[in-house]
Coordinates of C-alpha atoms in Angstrom, one line a residue:
X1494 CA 28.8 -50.2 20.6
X1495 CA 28.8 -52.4 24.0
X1496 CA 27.0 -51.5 26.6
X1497 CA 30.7 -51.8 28.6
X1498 CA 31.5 -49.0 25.7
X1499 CA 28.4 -47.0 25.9
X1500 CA 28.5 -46.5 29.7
X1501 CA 32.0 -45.3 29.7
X1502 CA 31.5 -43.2 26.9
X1503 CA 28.5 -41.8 29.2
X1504 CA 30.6 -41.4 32.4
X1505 CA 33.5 -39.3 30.5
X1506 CA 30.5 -37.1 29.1
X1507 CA 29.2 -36.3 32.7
X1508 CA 33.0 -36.2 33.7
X1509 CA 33.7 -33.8 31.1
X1510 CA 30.8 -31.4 31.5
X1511 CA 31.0 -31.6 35.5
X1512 CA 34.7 -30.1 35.3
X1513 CA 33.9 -27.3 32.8
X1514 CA 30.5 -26.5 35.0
X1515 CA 33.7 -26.7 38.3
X1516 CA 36.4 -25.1 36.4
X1517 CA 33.5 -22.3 36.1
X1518 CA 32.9 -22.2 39.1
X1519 CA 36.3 -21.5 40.5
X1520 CA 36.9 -19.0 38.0
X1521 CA 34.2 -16.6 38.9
X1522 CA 35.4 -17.4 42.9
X1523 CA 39.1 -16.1 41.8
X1524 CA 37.8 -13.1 40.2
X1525 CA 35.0 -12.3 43.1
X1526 CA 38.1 -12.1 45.7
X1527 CA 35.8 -10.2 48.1
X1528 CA 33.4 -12.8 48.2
X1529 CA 30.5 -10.5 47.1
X1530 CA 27.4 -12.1 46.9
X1531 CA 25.6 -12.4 43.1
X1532 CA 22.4 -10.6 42.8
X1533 CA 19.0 -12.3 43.6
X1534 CA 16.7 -14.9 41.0
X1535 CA 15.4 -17.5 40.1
X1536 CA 17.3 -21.2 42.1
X1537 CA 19.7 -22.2 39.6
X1538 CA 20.6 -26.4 39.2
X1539 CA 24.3 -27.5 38.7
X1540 CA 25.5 -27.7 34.9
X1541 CA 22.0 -26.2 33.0
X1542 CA 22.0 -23.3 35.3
X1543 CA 18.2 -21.6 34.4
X1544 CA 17.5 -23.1 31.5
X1545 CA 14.4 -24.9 32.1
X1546 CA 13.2 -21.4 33.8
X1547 CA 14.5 -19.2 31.0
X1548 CA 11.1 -17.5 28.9
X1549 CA 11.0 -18.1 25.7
X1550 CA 8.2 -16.4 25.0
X1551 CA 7.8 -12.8 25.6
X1552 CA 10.5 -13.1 28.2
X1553 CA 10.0 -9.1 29.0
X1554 CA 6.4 -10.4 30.9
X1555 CA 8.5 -13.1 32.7
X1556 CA 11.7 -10.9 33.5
X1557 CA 9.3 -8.0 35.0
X1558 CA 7.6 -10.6 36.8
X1559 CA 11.0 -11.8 38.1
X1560 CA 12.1 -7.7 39.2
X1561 CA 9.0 -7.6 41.4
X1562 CA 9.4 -11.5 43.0
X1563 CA 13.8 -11.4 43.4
X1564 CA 14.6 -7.7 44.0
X1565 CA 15.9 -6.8 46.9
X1566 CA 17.8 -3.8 45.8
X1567 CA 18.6 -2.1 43.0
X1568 CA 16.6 -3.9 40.0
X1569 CA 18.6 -6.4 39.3
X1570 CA 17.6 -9.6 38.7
X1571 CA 20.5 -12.6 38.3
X1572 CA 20.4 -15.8 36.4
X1573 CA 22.5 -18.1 34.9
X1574 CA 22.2 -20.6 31.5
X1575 CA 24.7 -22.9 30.5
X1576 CA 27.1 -21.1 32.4
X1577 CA 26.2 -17.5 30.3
X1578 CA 25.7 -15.0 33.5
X1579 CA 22.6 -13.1 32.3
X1580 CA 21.3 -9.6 34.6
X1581 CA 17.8 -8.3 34.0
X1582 CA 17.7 -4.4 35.0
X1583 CA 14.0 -3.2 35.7
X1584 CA 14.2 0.1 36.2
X1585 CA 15.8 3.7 34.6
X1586 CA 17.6 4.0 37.5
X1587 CA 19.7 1.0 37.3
X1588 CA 19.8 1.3 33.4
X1589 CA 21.4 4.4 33.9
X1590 CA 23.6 3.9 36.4
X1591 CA 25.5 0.6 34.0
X1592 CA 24.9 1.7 30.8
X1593 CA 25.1 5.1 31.1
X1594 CA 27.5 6.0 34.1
X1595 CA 29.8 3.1 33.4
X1596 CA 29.3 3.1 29.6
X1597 CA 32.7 2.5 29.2
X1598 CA 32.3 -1.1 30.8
X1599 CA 28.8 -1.5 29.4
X1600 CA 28.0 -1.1 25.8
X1601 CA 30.0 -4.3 24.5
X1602 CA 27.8 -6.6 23.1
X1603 CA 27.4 -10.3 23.3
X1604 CA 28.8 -13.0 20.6
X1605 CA 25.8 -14.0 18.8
X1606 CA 27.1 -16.8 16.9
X1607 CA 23.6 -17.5 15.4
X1608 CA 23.5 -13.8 13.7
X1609 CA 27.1 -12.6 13.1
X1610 CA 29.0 -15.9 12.5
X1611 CA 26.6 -18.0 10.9
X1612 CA 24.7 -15.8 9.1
X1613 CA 26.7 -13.2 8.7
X1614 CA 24.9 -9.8 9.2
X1615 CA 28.4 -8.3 10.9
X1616 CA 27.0 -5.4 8.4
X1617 CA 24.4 -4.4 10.8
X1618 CA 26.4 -2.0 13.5
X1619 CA 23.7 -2.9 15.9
X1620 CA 25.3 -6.2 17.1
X1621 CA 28.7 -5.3 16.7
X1622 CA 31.3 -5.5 19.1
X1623 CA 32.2 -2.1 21.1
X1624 CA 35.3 -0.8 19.6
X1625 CA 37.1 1.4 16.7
X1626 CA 35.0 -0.8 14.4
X1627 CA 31.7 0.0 16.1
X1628 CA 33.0 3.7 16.6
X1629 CA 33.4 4.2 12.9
X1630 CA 30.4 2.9 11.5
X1631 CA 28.3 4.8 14.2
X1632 CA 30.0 8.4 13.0
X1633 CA 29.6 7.4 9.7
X1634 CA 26.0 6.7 10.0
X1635 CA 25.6 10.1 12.5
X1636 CA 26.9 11.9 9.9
X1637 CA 23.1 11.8 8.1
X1638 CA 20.9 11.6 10.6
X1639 CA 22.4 14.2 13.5
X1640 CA 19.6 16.4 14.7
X1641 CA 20.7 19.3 12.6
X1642 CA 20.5 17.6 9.4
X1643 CA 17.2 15.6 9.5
X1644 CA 15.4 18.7 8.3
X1645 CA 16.5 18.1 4.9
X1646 CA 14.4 14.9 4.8
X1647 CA 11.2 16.9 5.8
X1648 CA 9.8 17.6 1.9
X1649 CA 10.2 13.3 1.7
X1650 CA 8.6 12.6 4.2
X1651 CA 5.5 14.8 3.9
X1652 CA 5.3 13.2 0.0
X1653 CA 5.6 9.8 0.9
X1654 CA 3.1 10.5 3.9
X1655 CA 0.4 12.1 1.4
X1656 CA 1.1 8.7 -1.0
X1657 CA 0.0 6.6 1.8
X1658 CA -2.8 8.6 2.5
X1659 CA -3.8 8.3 -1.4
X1660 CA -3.2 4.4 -1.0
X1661 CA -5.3 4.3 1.8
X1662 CA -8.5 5.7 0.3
X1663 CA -8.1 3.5 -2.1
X1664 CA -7.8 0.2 -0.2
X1665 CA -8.1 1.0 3.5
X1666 CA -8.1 -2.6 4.4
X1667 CA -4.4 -3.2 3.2
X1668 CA -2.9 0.1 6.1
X1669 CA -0.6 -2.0 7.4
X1670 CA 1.1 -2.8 3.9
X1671 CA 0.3 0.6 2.8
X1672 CA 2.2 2.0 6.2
X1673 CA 5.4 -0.3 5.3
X1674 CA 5.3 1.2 1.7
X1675 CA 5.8 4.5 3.2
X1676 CA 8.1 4.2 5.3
X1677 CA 9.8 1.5 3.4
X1678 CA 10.2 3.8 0.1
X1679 CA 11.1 7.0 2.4
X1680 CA 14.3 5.1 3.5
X1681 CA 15.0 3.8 0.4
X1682 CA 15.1 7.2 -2.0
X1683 CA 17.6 8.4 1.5
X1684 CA 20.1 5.8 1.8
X1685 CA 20.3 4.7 -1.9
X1686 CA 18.0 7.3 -4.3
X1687 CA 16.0 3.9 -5.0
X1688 CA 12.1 4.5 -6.1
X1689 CA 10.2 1.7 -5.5
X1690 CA 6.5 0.9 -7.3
X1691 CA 3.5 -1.0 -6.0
X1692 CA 4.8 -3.9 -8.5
X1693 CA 7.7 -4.2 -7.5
X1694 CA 8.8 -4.3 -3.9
X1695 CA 11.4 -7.4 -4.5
X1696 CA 13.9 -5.5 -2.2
X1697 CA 11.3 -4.6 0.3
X1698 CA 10.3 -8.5 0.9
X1699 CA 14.2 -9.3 1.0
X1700 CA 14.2 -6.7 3.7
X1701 CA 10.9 -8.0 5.5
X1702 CA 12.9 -11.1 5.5
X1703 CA 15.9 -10.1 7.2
X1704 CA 14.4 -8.0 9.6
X1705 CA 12.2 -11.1 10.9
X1706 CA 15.1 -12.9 11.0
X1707 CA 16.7 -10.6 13.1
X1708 CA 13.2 -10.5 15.7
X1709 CA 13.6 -14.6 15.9
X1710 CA 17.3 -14.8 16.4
X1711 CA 18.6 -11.9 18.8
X1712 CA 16.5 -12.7 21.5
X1713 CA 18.2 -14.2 24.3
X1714 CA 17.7 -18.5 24.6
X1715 CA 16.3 -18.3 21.0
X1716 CA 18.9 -20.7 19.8
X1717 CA 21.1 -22.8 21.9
X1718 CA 24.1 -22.9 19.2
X1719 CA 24.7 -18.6 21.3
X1720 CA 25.1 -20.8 24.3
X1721 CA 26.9 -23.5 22.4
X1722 CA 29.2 -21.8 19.7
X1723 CA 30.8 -24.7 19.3
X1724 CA 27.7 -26.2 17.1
X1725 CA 28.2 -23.7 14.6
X1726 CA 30.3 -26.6 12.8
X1727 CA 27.3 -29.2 13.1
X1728 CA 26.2 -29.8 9.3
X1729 CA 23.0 -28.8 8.3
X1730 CA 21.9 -32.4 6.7
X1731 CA 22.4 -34.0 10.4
X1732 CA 18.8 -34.6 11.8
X1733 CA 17.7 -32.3 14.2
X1734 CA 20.6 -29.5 12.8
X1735 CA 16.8 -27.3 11.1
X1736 CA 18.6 -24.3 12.6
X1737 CA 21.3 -24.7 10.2
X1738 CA 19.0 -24.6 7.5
X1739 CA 17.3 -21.8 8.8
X1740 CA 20.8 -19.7 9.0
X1741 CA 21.7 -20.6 5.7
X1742 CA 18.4 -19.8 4.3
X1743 CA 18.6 -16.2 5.9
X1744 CA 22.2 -15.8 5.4
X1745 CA 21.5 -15.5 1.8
X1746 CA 18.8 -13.0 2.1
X1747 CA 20.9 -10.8 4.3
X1748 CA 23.5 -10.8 1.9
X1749 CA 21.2 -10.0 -0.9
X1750 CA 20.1 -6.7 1.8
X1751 CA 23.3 -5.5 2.5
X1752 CA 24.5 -6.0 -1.3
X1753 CA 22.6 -5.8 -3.9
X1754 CA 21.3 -2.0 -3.5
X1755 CA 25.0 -1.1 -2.8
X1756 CA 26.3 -2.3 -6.2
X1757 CA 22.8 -1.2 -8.1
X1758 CA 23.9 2.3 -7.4
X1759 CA 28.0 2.2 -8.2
X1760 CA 26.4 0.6 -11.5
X1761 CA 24.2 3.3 -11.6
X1762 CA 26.7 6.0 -10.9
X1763 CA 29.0 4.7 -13.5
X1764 CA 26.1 5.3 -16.3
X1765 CA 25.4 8.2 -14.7
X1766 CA 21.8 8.3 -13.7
X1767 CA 21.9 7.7 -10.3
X1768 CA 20.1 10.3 -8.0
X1769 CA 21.8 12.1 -5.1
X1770 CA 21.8 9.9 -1.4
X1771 CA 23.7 8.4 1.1
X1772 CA 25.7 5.7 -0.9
X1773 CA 26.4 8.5 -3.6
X1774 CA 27.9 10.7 -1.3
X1775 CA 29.9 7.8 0.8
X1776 CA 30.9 6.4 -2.8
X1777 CA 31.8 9.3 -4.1
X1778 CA 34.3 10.1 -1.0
X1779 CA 36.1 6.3 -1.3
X1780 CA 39.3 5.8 -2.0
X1781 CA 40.7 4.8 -5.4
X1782 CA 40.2 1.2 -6.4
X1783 CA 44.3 1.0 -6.1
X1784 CA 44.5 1.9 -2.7
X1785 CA 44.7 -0.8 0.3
X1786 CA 42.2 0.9 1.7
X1787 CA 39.4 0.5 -0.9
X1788 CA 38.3 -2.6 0.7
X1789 CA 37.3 -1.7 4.6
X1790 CA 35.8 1.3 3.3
X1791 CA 33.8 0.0 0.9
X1792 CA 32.4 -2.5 3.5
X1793 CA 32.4 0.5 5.7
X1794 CA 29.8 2.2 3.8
X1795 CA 27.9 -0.2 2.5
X1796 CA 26.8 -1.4 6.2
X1797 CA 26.1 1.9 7.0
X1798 CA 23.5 2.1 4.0
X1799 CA 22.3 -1.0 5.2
X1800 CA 21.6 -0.6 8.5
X1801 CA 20.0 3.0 8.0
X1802 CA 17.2 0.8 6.4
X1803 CA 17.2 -1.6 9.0
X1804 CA 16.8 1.4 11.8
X1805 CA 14.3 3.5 9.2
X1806 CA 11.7 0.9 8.4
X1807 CA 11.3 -1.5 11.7
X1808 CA 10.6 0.7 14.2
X1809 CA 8.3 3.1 12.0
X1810 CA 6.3 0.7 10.6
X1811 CA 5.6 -1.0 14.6
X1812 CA 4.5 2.1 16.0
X1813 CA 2.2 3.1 13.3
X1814 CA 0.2 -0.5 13.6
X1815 CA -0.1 0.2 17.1
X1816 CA -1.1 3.8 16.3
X1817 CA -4.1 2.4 14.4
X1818 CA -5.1 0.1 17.1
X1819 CA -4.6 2.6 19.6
X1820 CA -7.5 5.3 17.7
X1821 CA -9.7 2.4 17.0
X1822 CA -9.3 1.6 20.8
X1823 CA -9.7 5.0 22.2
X1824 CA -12.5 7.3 19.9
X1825 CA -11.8 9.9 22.7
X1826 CA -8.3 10.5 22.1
X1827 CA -8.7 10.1 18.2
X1828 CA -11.8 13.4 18.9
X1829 CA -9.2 15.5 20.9
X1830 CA -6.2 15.1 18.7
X1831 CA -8.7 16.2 15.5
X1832 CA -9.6 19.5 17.6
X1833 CA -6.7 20.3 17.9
X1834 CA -5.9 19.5 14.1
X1835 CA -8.3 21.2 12.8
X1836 CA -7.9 24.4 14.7
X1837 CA -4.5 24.6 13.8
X1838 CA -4.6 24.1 10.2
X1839 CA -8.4 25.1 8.9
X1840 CA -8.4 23.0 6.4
X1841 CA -5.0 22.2 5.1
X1842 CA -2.8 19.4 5.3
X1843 CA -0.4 19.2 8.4
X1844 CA 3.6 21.1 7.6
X1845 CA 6.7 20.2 10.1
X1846 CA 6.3 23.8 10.9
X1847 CA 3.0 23.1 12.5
X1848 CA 4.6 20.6 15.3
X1849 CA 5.2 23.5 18.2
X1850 CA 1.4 24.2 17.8
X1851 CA 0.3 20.4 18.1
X1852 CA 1.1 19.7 21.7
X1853 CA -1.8 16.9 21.5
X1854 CA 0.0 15.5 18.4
X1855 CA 3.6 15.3 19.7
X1856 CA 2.1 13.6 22.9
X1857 CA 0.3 10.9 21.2
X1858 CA 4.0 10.3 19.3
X1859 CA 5.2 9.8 23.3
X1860 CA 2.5 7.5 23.9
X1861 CA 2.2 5.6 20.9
X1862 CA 6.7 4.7 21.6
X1863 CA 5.7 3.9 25.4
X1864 CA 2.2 1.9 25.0
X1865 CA 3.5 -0.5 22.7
X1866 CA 7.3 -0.9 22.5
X1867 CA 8.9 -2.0 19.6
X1868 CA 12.1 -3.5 21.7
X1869 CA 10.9 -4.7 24.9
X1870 CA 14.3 -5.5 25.8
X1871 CA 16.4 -3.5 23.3
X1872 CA 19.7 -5.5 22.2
X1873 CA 21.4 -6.8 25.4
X1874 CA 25.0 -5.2 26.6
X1875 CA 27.8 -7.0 27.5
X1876 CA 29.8 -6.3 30.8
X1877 CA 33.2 -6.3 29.5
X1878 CA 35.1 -6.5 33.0
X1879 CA 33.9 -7.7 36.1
X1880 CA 32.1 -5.0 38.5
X1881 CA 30.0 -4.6 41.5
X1882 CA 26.7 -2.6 42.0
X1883 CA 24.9 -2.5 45.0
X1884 CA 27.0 -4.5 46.8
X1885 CA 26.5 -7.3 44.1
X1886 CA 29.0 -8.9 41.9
X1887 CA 28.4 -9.0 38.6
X1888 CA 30.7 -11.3 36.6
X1889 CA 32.9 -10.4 33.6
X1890 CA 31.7 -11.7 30.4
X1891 CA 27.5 -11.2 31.8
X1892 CA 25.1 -10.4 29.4
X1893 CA 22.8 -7.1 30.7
X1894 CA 19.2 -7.0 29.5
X1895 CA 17.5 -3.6 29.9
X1896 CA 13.7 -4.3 30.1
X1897 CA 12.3 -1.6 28.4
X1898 CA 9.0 -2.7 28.7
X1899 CA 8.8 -2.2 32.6
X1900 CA 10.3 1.1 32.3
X1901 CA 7.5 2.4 30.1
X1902 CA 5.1 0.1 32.1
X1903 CA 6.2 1.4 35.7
X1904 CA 3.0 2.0 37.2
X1905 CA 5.1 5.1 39.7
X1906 CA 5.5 6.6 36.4
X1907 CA 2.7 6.0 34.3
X1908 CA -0.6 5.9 35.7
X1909 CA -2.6 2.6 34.6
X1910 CA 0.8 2.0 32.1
X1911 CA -1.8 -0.4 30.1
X1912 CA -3.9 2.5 28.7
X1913 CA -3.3 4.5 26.0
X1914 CA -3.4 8.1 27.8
X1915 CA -1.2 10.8 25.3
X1916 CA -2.8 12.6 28.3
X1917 CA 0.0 11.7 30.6
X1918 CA 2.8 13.8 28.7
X1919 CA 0.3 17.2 29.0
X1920 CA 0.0 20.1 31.3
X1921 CA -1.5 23.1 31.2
X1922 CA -2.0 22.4 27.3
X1923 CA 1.9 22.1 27.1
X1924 CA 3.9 18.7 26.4
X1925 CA 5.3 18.3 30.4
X1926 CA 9.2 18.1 30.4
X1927 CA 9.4 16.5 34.1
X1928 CA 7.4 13.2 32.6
X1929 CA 9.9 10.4 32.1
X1930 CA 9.9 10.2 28.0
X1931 CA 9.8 7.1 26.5
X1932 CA 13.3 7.6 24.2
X1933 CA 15.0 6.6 27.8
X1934 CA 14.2 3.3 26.4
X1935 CA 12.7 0.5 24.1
X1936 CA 14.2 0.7 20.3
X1937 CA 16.5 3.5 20.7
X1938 CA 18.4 1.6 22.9
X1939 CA 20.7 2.9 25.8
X1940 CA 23.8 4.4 26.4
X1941 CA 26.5 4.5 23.7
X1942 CA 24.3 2.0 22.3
X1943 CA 21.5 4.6 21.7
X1944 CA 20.0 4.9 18.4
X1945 CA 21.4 7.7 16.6
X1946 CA 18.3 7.3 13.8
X1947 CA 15.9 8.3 16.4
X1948 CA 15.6 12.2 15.6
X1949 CA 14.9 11.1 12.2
X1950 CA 12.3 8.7 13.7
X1951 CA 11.0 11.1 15.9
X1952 CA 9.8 13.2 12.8
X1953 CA 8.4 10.0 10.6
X1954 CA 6.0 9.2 13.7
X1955 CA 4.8 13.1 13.6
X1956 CA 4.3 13.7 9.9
X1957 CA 2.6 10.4 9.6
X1958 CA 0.3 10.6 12.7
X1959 CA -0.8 14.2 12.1
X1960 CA -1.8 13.4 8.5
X1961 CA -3.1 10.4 9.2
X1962 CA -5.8 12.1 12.2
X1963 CA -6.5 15.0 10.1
X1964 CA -8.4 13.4 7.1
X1965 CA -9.1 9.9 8.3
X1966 CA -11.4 8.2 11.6
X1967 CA -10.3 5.4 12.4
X1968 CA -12.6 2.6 14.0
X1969 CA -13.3 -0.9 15.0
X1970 CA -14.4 -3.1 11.7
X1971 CA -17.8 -4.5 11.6
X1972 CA -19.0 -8.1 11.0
X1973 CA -21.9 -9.5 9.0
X1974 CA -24.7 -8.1 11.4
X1975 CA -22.9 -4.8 11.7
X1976 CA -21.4 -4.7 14.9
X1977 CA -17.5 -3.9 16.0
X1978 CA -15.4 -6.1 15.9
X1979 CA -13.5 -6.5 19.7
X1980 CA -9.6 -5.7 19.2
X1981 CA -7.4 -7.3 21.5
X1982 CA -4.3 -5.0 22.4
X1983 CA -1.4 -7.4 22.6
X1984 CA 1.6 -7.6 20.6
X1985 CA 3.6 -10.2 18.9
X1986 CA 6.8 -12.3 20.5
X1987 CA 10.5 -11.5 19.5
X1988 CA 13.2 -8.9 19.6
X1989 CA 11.2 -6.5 17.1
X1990 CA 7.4 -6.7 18.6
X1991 CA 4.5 -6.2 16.1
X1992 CA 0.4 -5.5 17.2
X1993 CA -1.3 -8.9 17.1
X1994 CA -3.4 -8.8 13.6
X1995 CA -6.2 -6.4 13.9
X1996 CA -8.6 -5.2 11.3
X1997 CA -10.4 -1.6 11.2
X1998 CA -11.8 0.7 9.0
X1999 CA -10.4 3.8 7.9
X2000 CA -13.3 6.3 6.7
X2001 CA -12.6 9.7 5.3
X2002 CA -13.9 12.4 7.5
X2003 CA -16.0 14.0 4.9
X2004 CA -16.4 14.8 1.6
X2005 CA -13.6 18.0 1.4
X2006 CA -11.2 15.7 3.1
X2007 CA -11.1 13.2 0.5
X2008 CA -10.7 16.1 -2.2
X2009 CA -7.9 16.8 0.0
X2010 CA -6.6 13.7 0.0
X2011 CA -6.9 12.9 -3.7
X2012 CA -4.8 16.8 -4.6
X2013 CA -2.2 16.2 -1.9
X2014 CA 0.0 15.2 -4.9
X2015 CA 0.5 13.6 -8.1
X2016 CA -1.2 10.3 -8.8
X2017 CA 0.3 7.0 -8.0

């Protein structure tokens, strides 16, 4: 190519991308007829918008930074990438007034080329577009985990809970896989009767897989092709095109996860030993093979098996990592909530029926959710139409990112928010009902978008943390001369936020506890 060539070539580029970045521009003017301003942020530049400013690394730090630099009014912090309007609300105030006020403009999500198009989890409900689609999958899926029906999981969870308290005195060191075999296998015998042994967890890494792929890819600026849809079509043997080898790579797990359990148990069902669950029941209701309707609901159901692991495992496993850190941080706490324990069950091994009497318990469940949350920033909304709040516009089409992490880290609400305090949700011995509880935000989501898994949740956290407290201390590890190991209380990037790695030992609390341990159930 000439350099006569390559300089024209250059100049209809710039040409090109300054007209789209204009054409834009008088597109948002025709739809802002009252000239309403945009809210406050970060100085944009022509064409690239924020990009050079947008945080790629725990963005929820940088966007509550932002709410306490740009705010004027009402939370809202404005910014713009690529000509993608993005809104950052910091507070419950403003999260409720969008996405639960105007929910009807709201819960819409964003496109997500990355995840839904190249991918191809569309199977996950989560990222789904609002509509009949949505609508469906989220009845289907309430259907099994409504409030008044998670009871019939209790006897479950309780065994799996005692298994993992049998794993753990046998290899403390290895909690955090032991904690992710619980919660892991709980799920599974629910949504597809599937037993899984300490040899073979093949479905449990496929799932490890997908889920990480889903904390790397959904959050915002983590891949430009969201911005860019258009490079969905660039081939993954062009240099510099590793994305598209990483989507093709994960797009193969994720179809192996949504899948490969469904059709193990129709195989299973037609020899007739599969056990009662979720996919039995929603199999057993579909339409005959014949019907033009077999199809959509057997895609219909089989996402809804899926994503009940997706929702059962992640958040679980998060909170009970930082629940061990938190104990081995905090000996106090770890002291009062085995008072209590011990008080209330003399010797036995905790029953859902004990939870009214374990107001110490049910707070630390609070605190553990709000001291480390598993979704900083949730999934981001979509506005569907253009609106104003405020006295701001906000454009059609803008992408609305909740920061849950400032609203379980406002310092109005929660005295020093960095602490671990279960103290905070207490009064008079009582769990206090006019403290802000930490299910207005972080992984169950908001508004129409709320988790409908989180009463099921709810009771993994309990069962888990009151067996855990009532046979085990938990404590810093030691090095070679004997002295605690320092842990550092942070938590990993991404959508889905883990603790930083941390080791601690896990000592049973004397000699009748471990004979308690070792009869909670048959051997593994």
């Amino acid at each position: 190519m000439t350099i006569s060539n390559a300089s024209t070539l250059t100049l209809c580029s710039t040409g090109l991308v300054l007209a789209w970045w204009f054409s834009g521009w008088l597109k948002e003017r025709r739809n802002n007829p009252n000239g309403l301003p945009l809210p406050p942020g970060p100085k944009a530049y022509p064409v690239i918008g924020n990009f050079l400013d947008f945080p790629t690394f725990k963005p929820w730090l940088a966007f509550d930074q932002w709410s306490q630099t740009y705010v004027i009014k009402g939370d809202v912090v404005y910014f713009k990438v690529f000509g993608q309007p993005f809104i950052v609300l910091g507070s419950l105030e403003s999260t409720w007034d969008l996405f639960e006020k105007r929910s009807s403009n709201y819960s819409d999500r964003g496109r997500m080329p990355m995840l839904n198009e190249i991918i191809g989890m569309t199977w996950n409900m989560t990222f789904l577009p609002y509509g009949a689609w949505w609508r469906r999958h989220r009845r289907m899926f309430h259907e099994f985990f409504h409030p008044n029906i998670v009871h019939e999981y209790h006897e479950l969870q309780v065994n799996t809970t005692r298994a993992f308290l049998r794993r753990l005195l046998k290899s403390p060191d290895d909690f955090t896989l032991h904690a992710r075999h619980a919660f892991n296998s709980t799920i599974l015998r629910i949504a597809y009767g599937m037993t899984i042994s300490d040899e073979d967890e093949s479905y449990v890494k496929v799932a490890e897989t997908v889920l990480g792929c889903i904390s790397k890819v959904v959050n915002p600026g983590s891949f430009l092709v969201n911005s860019f849809p258009i490079m969905k079509y660039i081939p993954a043997w062009i240099p510099g095109a590793g994305w598209k080898k990483k989507a093709i790579y994960w797009r193969g797990f994720s179809d192996i996860f949504a899948n490969s359990p469904w059709l193990f148990v129709k195989k299973q069902l037609t020899e007739g030993t599969a056990e009662p669950c979720i996919a039995t029941a929603l199999i057993d209701k579909l339409p005959d093979k014949g019907s033009p309707d077999y199809d959509i609901e057997d895609e219909l159901s089989r996402n809804v098996c899926a994503v009940s692991f997706t929702g059962g495992a992640i958040t679980s496993v998060s909170t009970v990592q930082s629940f061990f850190m938190a104990l081995a941080l905090y000996p106090e706490v770890q002291k009062k909530a085995q008072q209590e324990l011990d008080n209330v069950l003399g010797g036995r091994l905790p029953e859902f029926g004990d939870r009214p009497n374990l107001p110490y318990i049910n707070a630390m469940v609070k605190e553990s959710m709000r001291w480390h949350v598993v979704a900083p920033l949730s999934v981001p909304h979509k506005a569907s139409e253009a609106d104003e709040y405020c006295g701001y516009y906000i454009p059609k089409g803008t992408i609305i990112i909740g920061n849950a992490w400032s609203i379980l880290h406002d310092p109005s609400i929660y005295e020093d928010p960095l602490e671990y305090k279960p103290e905070r949700f207490l009064k008079d011995g009582k769990l206090d009902p006019t403290v802000r509880d930490p299910t207005v935000a972080g992984f169950y989501g908001f508004g129409r978008r709320i988790c409908p898994g989180r009463y099921f949740a709810d009771n993994s956290m309990f069962i888990c943390m009151a067996h855990l407290l009532s046979v085990y201390d938990i404590r810093p590890a030691l090095d070679k001369d004997g002295k605690e190991i320092p842990i550092k209380p942070g938590m990993t990037d991404g959508v889905l936020s883990y603790p930083e790695p941390f080791t601690c030992r896990i000592i049973p609390r004397s000699k009748k506890t471990v004979e308690l341990i070792r009869n909670s159930g048959l051997a593994d």
